Coordinates of C-alpha atoms and ligand atoms in Angstrom, one line a residue:
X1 CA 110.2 92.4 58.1
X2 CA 107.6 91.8 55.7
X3 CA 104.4 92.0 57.1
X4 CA 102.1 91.0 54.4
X5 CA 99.1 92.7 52.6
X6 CA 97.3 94.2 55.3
X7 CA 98.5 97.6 56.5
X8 CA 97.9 98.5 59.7
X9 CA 95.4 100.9 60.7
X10 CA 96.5 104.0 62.5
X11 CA 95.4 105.2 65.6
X12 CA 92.1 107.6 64.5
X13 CA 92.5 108.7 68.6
X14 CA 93.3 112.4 67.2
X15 CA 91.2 112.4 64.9
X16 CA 87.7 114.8 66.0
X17 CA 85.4 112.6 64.4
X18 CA 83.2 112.6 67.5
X19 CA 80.5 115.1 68.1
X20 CA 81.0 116.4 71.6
X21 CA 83.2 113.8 72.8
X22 CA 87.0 115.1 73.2
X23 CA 89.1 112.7 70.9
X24 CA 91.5 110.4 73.7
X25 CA 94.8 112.9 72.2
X26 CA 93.1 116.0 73.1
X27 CA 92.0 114.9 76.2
X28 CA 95.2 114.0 77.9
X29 CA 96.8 116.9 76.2
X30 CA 94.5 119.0 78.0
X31 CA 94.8 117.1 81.6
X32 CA 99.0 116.9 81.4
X33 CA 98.6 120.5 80.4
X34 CA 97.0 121.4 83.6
X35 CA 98.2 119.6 86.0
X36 CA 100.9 119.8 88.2
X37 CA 104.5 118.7 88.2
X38 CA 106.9 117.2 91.2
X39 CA 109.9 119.2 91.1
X40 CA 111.1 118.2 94.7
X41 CA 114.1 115.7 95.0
X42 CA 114.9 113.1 97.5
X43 CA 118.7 111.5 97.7
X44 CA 118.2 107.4 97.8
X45 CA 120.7 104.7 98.5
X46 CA 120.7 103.4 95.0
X47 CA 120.0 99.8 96.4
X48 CA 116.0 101.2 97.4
X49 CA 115.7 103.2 94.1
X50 CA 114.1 100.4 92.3
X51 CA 110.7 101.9 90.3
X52 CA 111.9 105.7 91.3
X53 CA 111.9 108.1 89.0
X54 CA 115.5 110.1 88.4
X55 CA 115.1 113.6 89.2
X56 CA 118.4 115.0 87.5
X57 CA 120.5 113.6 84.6
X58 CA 123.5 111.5 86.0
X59 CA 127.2 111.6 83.7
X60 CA 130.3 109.4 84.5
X61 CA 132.3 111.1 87.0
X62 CA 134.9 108.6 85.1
X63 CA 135.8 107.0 82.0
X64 CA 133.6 103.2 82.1
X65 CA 135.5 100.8 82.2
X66 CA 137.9 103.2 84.3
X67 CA 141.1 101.4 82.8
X68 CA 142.3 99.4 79.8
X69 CA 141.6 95.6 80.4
X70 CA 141.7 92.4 79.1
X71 CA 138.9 90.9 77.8
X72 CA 139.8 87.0 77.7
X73 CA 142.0 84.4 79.5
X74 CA 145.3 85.0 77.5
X75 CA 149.0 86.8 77.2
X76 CA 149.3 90.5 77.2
X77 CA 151.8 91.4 74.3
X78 CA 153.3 94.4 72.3
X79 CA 152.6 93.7 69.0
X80 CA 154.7 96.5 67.6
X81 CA 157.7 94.3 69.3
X82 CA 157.1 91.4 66.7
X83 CA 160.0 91.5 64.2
X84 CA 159.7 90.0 61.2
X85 CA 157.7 87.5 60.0
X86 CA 156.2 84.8 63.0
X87 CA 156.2 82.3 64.3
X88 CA 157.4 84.0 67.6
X89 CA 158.9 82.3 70.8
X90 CA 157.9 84.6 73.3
X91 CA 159.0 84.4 77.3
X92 CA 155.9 84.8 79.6
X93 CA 157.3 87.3 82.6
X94 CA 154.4 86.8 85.1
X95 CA 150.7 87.0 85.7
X96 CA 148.2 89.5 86.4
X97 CA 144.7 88.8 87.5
X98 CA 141.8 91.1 88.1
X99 CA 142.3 93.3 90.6
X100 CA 145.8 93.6 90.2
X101 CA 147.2 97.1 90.1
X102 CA 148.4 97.8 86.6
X103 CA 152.8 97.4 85.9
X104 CA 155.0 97.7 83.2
X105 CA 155.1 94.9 80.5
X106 CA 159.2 93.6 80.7
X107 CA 160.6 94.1 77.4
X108 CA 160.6 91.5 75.0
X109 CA 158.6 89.1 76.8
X110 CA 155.0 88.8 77.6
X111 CA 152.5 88.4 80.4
X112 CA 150.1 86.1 81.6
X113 CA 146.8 87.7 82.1
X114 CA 143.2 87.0 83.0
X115 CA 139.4 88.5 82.3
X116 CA 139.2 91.8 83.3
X117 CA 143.2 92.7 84.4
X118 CA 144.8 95.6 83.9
X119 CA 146.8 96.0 80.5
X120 CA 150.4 95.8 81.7
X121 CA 151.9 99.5 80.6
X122 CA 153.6 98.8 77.4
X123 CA 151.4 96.0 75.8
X124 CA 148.6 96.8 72.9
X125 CA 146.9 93.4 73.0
X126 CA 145.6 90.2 74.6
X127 CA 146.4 86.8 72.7
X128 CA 143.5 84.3 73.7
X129 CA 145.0 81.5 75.6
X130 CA 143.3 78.9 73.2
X131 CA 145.7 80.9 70.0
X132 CA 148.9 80.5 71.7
X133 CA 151.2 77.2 71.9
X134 CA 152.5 77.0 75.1
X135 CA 156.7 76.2 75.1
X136 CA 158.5 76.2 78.6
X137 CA 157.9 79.2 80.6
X138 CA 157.4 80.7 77.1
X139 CA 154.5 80.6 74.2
X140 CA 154.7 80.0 70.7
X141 CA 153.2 82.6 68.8
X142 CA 152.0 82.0 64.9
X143 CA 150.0 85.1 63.8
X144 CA 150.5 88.9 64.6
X145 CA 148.0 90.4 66.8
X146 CA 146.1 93.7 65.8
X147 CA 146.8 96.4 68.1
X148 CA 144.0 96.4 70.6
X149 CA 143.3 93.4 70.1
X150 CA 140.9 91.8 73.2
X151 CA 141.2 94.9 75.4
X152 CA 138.7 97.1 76.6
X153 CA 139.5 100.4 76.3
X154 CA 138.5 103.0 79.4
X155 CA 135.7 104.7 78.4
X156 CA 134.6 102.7 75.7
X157 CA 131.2 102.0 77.0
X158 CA 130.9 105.4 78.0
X159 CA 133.8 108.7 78.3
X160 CA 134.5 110.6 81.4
X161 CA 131.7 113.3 81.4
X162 CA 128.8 112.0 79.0
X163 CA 125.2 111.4 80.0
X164 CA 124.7 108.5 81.5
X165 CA 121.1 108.5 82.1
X166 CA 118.6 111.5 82.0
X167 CA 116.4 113.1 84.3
X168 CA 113.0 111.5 84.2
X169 CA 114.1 107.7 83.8
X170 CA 112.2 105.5 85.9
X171 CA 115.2 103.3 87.6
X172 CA 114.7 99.4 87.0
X173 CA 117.8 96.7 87.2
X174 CA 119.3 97.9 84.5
X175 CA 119.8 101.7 85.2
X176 CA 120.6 100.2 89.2
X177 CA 123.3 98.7 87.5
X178 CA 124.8 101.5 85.3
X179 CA 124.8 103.5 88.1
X180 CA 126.3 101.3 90.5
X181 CA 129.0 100.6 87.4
X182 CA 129.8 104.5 87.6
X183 CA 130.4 104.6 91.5
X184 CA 126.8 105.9 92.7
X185 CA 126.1 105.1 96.5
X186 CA 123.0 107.1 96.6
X187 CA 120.7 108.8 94.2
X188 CA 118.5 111.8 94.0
X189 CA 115.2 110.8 92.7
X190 CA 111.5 112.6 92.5
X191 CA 109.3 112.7 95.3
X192 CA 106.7 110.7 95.5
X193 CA 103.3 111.4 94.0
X194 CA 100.9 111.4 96.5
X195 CA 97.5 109.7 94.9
X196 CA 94.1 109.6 97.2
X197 CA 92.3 106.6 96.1
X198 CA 88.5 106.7 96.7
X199 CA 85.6 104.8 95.0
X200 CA 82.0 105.9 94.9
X201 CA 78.4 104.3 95.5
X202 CA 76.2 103.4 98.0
X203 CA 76.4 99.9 96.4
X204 CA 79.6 99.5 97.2
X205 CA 80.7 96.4 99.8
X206 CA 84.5 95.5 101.2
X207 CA 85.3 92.0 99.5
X208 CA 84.3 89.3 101.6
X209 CA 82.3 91.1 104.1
X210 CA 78.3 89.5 103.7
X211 CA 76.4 90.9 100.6
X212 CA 73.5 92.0 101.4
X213 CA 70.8 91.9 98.3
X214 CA 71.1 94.9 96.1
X215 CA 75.0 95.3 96.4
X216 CA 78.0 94.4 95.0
X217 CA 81.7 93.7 96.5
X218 CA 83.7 97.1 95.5
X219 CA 86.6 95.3 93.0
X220 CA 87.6 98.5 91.7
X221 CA 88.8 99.6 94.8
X222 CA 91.2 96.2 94.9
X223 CA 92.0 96.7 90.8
X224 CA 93.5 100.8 91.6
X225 CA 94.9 100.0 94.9
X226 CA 96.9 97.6 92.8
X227 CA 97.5 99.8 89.5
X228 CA 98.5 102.2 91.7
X229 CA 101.3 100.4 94.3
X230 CA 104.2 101.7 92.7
X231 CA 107.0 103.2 94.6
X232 CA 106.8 106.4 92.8
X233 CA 103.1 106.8 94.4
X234 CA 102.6 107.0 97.9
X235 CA 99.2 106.0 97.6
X236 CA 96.4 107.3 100.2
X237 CA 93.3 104.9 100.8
X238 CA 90.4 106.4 101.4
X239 CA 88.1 103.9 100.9
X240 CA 84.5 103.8 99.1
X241 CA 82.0 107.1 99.9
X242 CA 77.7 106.7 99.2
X243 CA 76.0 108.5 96.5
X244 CA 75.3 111.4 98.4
X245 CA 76.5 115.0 97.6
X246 CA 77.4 116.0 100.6
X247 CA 79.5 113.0 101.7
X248 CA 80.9 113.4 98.2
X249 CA 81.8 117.1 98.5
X250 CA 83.5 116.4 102.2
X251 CA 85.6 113.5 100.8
X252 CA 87.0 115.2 98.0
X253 CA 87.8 118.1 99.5
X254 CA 89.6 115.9 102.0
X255 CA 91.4 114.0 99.5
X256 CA 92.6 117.2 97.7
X257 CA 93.7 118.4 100.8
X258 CA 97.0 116.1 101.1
X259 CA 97.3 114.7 97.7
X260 CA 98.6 115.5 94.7
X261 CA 96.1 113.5 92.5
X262 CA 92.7 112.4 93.9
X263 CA 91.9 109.3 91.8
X264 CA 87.9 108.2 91.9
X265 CA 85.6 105.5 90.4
X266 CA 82.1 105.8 89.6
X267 CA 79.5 108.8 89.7
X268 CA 80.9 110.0 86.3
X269 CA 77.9 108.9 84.3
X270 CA 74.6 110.7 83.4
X271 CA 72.7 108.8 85.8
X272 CA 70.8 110.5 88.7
X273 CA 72.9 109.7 91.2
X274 CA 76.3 110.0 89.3
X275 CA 77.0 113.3 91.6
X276 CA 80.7 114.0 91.5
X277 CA 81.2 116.4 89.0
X278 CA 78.7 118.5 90.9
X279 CA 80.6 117.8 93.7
X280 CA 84.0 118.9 92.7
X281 CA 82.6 122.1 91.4
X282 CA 80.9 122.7 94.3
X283 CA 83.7 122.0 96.5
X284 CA 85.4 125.1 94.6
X285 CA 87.2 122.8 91.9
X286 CA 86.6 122.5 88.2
X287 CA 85.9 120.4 85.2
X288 CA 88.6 120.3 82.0
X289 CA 87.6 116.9 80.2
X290 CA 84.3 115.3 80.4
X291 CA 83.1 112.7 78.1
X292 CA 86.4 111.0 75.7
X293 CA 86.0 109.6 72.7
X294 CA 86.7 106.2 73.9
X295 CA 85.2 103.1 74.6
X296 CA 85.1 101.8 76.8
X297 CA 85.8 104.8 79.4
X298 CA 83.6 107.7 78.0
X299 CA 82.8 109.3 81.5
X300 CA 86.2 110.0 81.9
X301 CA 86.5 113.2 83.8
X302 CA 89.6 115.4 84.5
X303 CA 89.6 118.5 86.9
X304 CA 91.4 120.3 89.6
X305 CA 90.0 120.4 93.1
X306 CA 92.5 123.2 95.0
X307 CA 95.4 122.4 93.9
X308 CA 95.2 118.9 93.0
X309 CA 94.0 116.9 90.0
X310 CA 91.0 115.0 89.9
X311 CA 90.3 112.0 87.7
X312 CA 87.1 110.6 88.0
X313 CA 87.2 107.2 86.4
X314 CA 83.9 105.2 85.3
X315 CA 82.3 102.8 88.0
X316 CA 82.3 100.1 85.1
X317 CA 85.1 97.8 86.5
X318 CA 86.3 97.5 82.7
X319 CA 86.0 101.0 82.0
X320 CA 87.6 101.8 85.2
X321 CA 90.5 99.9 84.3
X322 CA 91.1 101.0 80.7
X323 CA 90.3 104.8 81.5
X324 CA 93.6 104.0 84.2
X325 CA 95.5 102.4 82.0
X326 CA 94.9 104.4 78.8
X327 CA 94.8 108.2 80.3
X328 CA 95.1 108.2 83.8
X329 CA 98.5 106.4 84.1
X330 CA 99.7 108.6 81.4
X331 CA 98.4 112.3 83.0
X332 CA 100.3 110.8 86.6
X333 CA 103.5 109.6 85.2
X334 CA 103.5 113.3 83.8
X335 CA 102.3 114.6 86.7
X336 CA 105.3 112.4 88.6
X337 CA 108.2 113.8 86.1
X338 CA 108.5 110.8 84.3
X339 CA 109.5 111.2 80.9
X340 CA 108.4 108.2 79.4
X341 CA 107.9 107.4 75.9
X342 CA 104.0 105.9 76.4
X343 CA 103.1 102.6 77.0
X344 CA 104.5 100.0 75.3
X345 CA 102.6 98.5 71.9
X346 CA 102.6 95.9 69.7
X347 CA 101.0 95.2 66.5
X348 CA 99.0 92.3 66.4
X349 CA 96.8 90.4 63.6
X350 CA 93.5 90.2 64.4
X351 CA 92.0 86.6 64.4
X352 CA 88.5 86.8 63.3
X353 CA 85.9 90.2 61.8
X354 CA 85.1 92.7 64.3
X355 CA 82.0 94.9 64.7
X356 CA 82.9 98.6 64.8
X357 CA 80.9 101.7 64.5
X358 CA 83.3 105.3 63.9
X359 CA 82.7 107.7 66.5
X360 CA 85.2 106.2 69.6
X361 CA 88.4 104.7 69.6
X362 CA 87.7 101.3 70.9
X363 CA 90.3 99.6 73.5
X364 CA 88.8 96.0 73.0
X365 CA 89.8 93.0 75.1
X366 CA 92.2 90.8 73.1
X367 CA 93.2 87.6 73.7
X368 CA 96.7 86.3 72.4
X369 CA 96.2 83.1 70.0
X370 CA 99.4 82.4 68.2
X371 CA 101.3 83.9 65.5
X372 CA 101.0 84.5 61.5
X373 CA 103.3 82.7 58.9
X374 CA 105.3 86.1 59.2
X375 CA 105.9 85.5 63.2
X376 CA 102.9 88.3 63.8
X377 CA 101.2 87.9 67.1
X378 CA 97.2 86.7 66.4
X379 CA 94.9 88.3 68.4
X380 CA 90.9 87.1 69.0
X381 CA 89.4 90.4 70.4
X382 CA 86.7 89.6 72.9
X383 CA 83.1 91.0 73.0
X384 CA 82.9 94.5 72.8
X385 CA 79.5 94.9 75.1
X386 CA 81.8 93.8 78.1
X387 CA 82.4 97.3 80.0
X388 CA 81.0 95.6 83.8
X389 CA 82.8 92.1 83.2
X390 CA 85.9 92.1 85.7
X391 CA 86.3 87.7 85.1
X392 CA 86.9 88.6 80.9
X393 CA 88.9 91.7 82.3
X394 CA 91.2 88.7 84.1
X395 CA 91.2 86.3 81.4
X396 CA 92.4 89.0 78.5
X397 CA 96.1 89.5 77.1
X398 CA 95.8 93.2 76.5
X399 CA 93.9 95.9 74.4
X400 CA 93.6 95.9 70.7
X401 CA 92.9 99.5 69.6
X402 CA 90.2 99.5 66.9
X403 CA 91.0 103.5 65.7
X404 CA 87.8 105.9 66.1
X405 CA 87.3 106.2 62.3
X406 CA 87.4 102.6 61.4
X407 CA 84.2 100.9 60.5
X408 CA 83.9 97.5 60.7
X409 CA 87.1 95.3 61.3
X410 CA 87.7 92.7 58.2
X411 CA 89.6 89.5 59.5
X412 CA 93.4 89.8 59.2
X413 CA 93.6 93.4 60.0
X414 CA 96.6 94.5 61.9
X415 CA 95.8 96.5 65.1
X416 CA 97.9 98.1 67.9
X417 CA 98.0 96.3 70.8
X418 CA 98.9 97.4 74.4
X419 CA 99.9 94.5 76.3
X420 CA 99.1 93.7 80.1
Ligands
LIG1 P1 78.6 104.3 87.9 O1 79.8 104.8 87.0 O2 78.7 104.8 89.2 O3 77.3 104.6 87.2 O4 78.7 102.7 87.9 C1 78.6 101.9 86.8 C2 78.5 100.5 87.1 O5 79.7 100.1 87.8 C3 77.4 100.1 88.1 O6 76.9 98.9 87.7 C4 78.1 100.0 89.5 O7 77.5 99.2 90.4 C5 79.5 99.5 89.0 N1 80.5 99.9 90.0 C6 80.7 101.1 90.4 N2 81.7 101.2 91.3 C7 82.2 99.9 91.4 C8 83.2 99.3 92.2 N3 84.0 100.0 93.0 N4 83.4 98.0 92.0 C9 82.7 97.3 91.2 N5 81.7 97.8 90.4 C10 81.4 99.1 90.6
LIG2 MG1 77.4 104.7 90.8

């Protein structure tokens, strides 16, 4: 498709353009490097492995479809048995329906036969009902039918033995449904990963319990409990912890303890009471990624406390959410064995200039407008200044990705785009 003038800009993510920020690539190169990996299987009825991950590759134990069959409403024929030139009066010998056990086709007639019967041994094709003129208990026949004609071969959606699905897919309807097609009952899946959820400040309020002056109700806590309820996480809530080092060290060695991957919000920063990566090194644990190149989400911090990972995600309910959605989600799919291709993008047009100063890759909330006279999405990206507002978080379409190098952002340009 023709996409117009404008090309699109890549992503500059890679690209160390930065200072002593770690560009977003490097960053979650160096976190999936480190951390850990779910081997361990479980065996599921296939009917509960909805959103599990597949822990080996699955082949047909069978040819799919397991036997020739018709694919219309018609008259199962031999074509090679046509002498001469047609038209052809041919006696119709029976019916078969679906679920008929497959017979011999009588010689020199043919047989009725319905969606998805057995080809009668003998026969080589399926006249559609609507081709034939019907004449007595026999048809009228005017053209030859090509061998193969409206039947579905066994195997020809997939031969006895081949790959069906690979280790690593996460299982939605579809993949229920191939496996179902090729006889599955049950089906051996990952383990779940076991994520401890905490957030951190002694700011930090349950939703709808009374604010008292000074705090704020903890949303982040609501916005990761709900990232993170998938069934491939067992998720762990352990609730919000003050800004106090010791607290923090005891709860994250806690979490550690039984997780897999401890997941936290705030305390990242530079402020004075941003303890935690104190705390994690303290509590014997240590630091890999501190600071990426992105915006917003630049406290983004990656360790291993014992023998789990650590992501310490910004307090900033925006930056929170994008630091999840752009690196955390990838270094726990990893972590969970899902071999994924990345989240999904699109490329999108954007509406209006943009400000943009090199140095970060920029994840800016977008929100979807129309389309171009080539069918492009238009985009109208949001104020970038908006790291603490949560309502423009809910009210956005997804992330355009203004790359790290890019200046300013002229009117038309066309941007990634990672959809909510
Ligand atoms: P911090 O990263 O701890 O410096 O926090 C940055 C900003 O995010 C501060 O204004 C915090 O009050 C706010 N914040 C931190 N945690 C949360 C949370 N769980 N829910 C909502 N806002 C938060
Ligand atoms: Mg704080």
């Amino acid at each position: 498709m023709h996409l117009g003038t404008t090309d699109p800009i890549h992503c500059g993510c890679a690209r160390d353009s930065t200072g002593d920020l770690m560009p977003v690539d490097e960053a979650l190169n160096r976190a999936i490097g480190a951390a850990g990996r779910i081997t361990a299987a479980e065996s599921v009825p296939l009917v509960e492995a909805t959103g599990r991950i597949l822990a080996a590759p699955v082949s047909a134990s069978r040819p799919m479809p397991p036997f020739d069959a018709s694919a219309m409403d018609g008259y199962a024929l031999r074509s090679a048995a046509l002498a001469g030139d047609g038209p052809w009066e041919i006696p119709v010998a029976g019916r078969v329906r679906a679920g008929d056990p497959p017979g011999p086709l009588p010689a020199g007639a043919a047989l009725r036969i319905l969606t998805g019967a057995p080809l009668p041994l003998g026969a080589d094709a399926v006249v559609p009902q609507e081709q034939v003129g019907a004449r007595g208990a026999g048809l009228r026949l005017r053209f030859r039918p090509r061998p193969g004609a409206h039947v579905r071969r066994a195997g020809s959606d997939l031969a006895e033995g081949v790959e069906l699905l690979p280790a690593g897919r996460l299982i939605g309807p579809r993949e229920v449904g191939a496996l179902a097609a090729a006889g599955l009952r049950r089906v051996e899946v990952r383990r779940r990963l076991e994520v401890a959820l905490l957030r951190t400040g002694s700011e930090l309020t349950p939703p709808g319990a009374p604010l008292d002056p000074g705090r704020i109700w903890d949303s982040n806590g609501a916005t990761l409990l709900s990232l993170l309820s998938l069934p491939w996480i067992r998720l762990q809530d352990r609730g919000t912890v003050p800004d106090d080092p010791a607290e923090l060290r005891r709860a994250l060695a806690a979490a550690a303890e039984g997780a897999d991957l401890v997941v936290t919000t705030g305390g990242v920063s530079v402020g004075d009471e941003d303890h935690l990566p104190r705390a994690v090194t303290e509590a014997g644990g240590r630091i890999l990624v501190n600071s990426v190149a992105m915006k917003p989400g630049k406290p983004l911090t990656f360790g291993q406390i014992g023998r789990a990972s650590w992501i310490g995600l910004p307090g900033n309910p925006v930056a929170a959410f994008v630091g999840w959605t752009v690196v955390g989600a990838r270094i726990a799919e990893a972590m969970a064995g899902l071999a994924g291709t990345g989240p999904r993008k699109a490329i999108v047009r954007s509406a209006a200039p943009a400000a943009h100063r090199p140095g970060r890759c920029e994840f800016r909330l977008a929100r979807l407008v129309g389309y171009d006279a080539h069918g492009v999405q238009v985009a109208e990206l949001l104020p970038g200044e908006t790291s603490y507002r949560v309502a423009l978080l809910a009210r956005a379409d997804g992330l355009a990705l203004i790359p790290a190098e890019a200046g300013a952002v002229p009117e038309g340009t066309l941007l990634e785009f990672l959809p909510f």
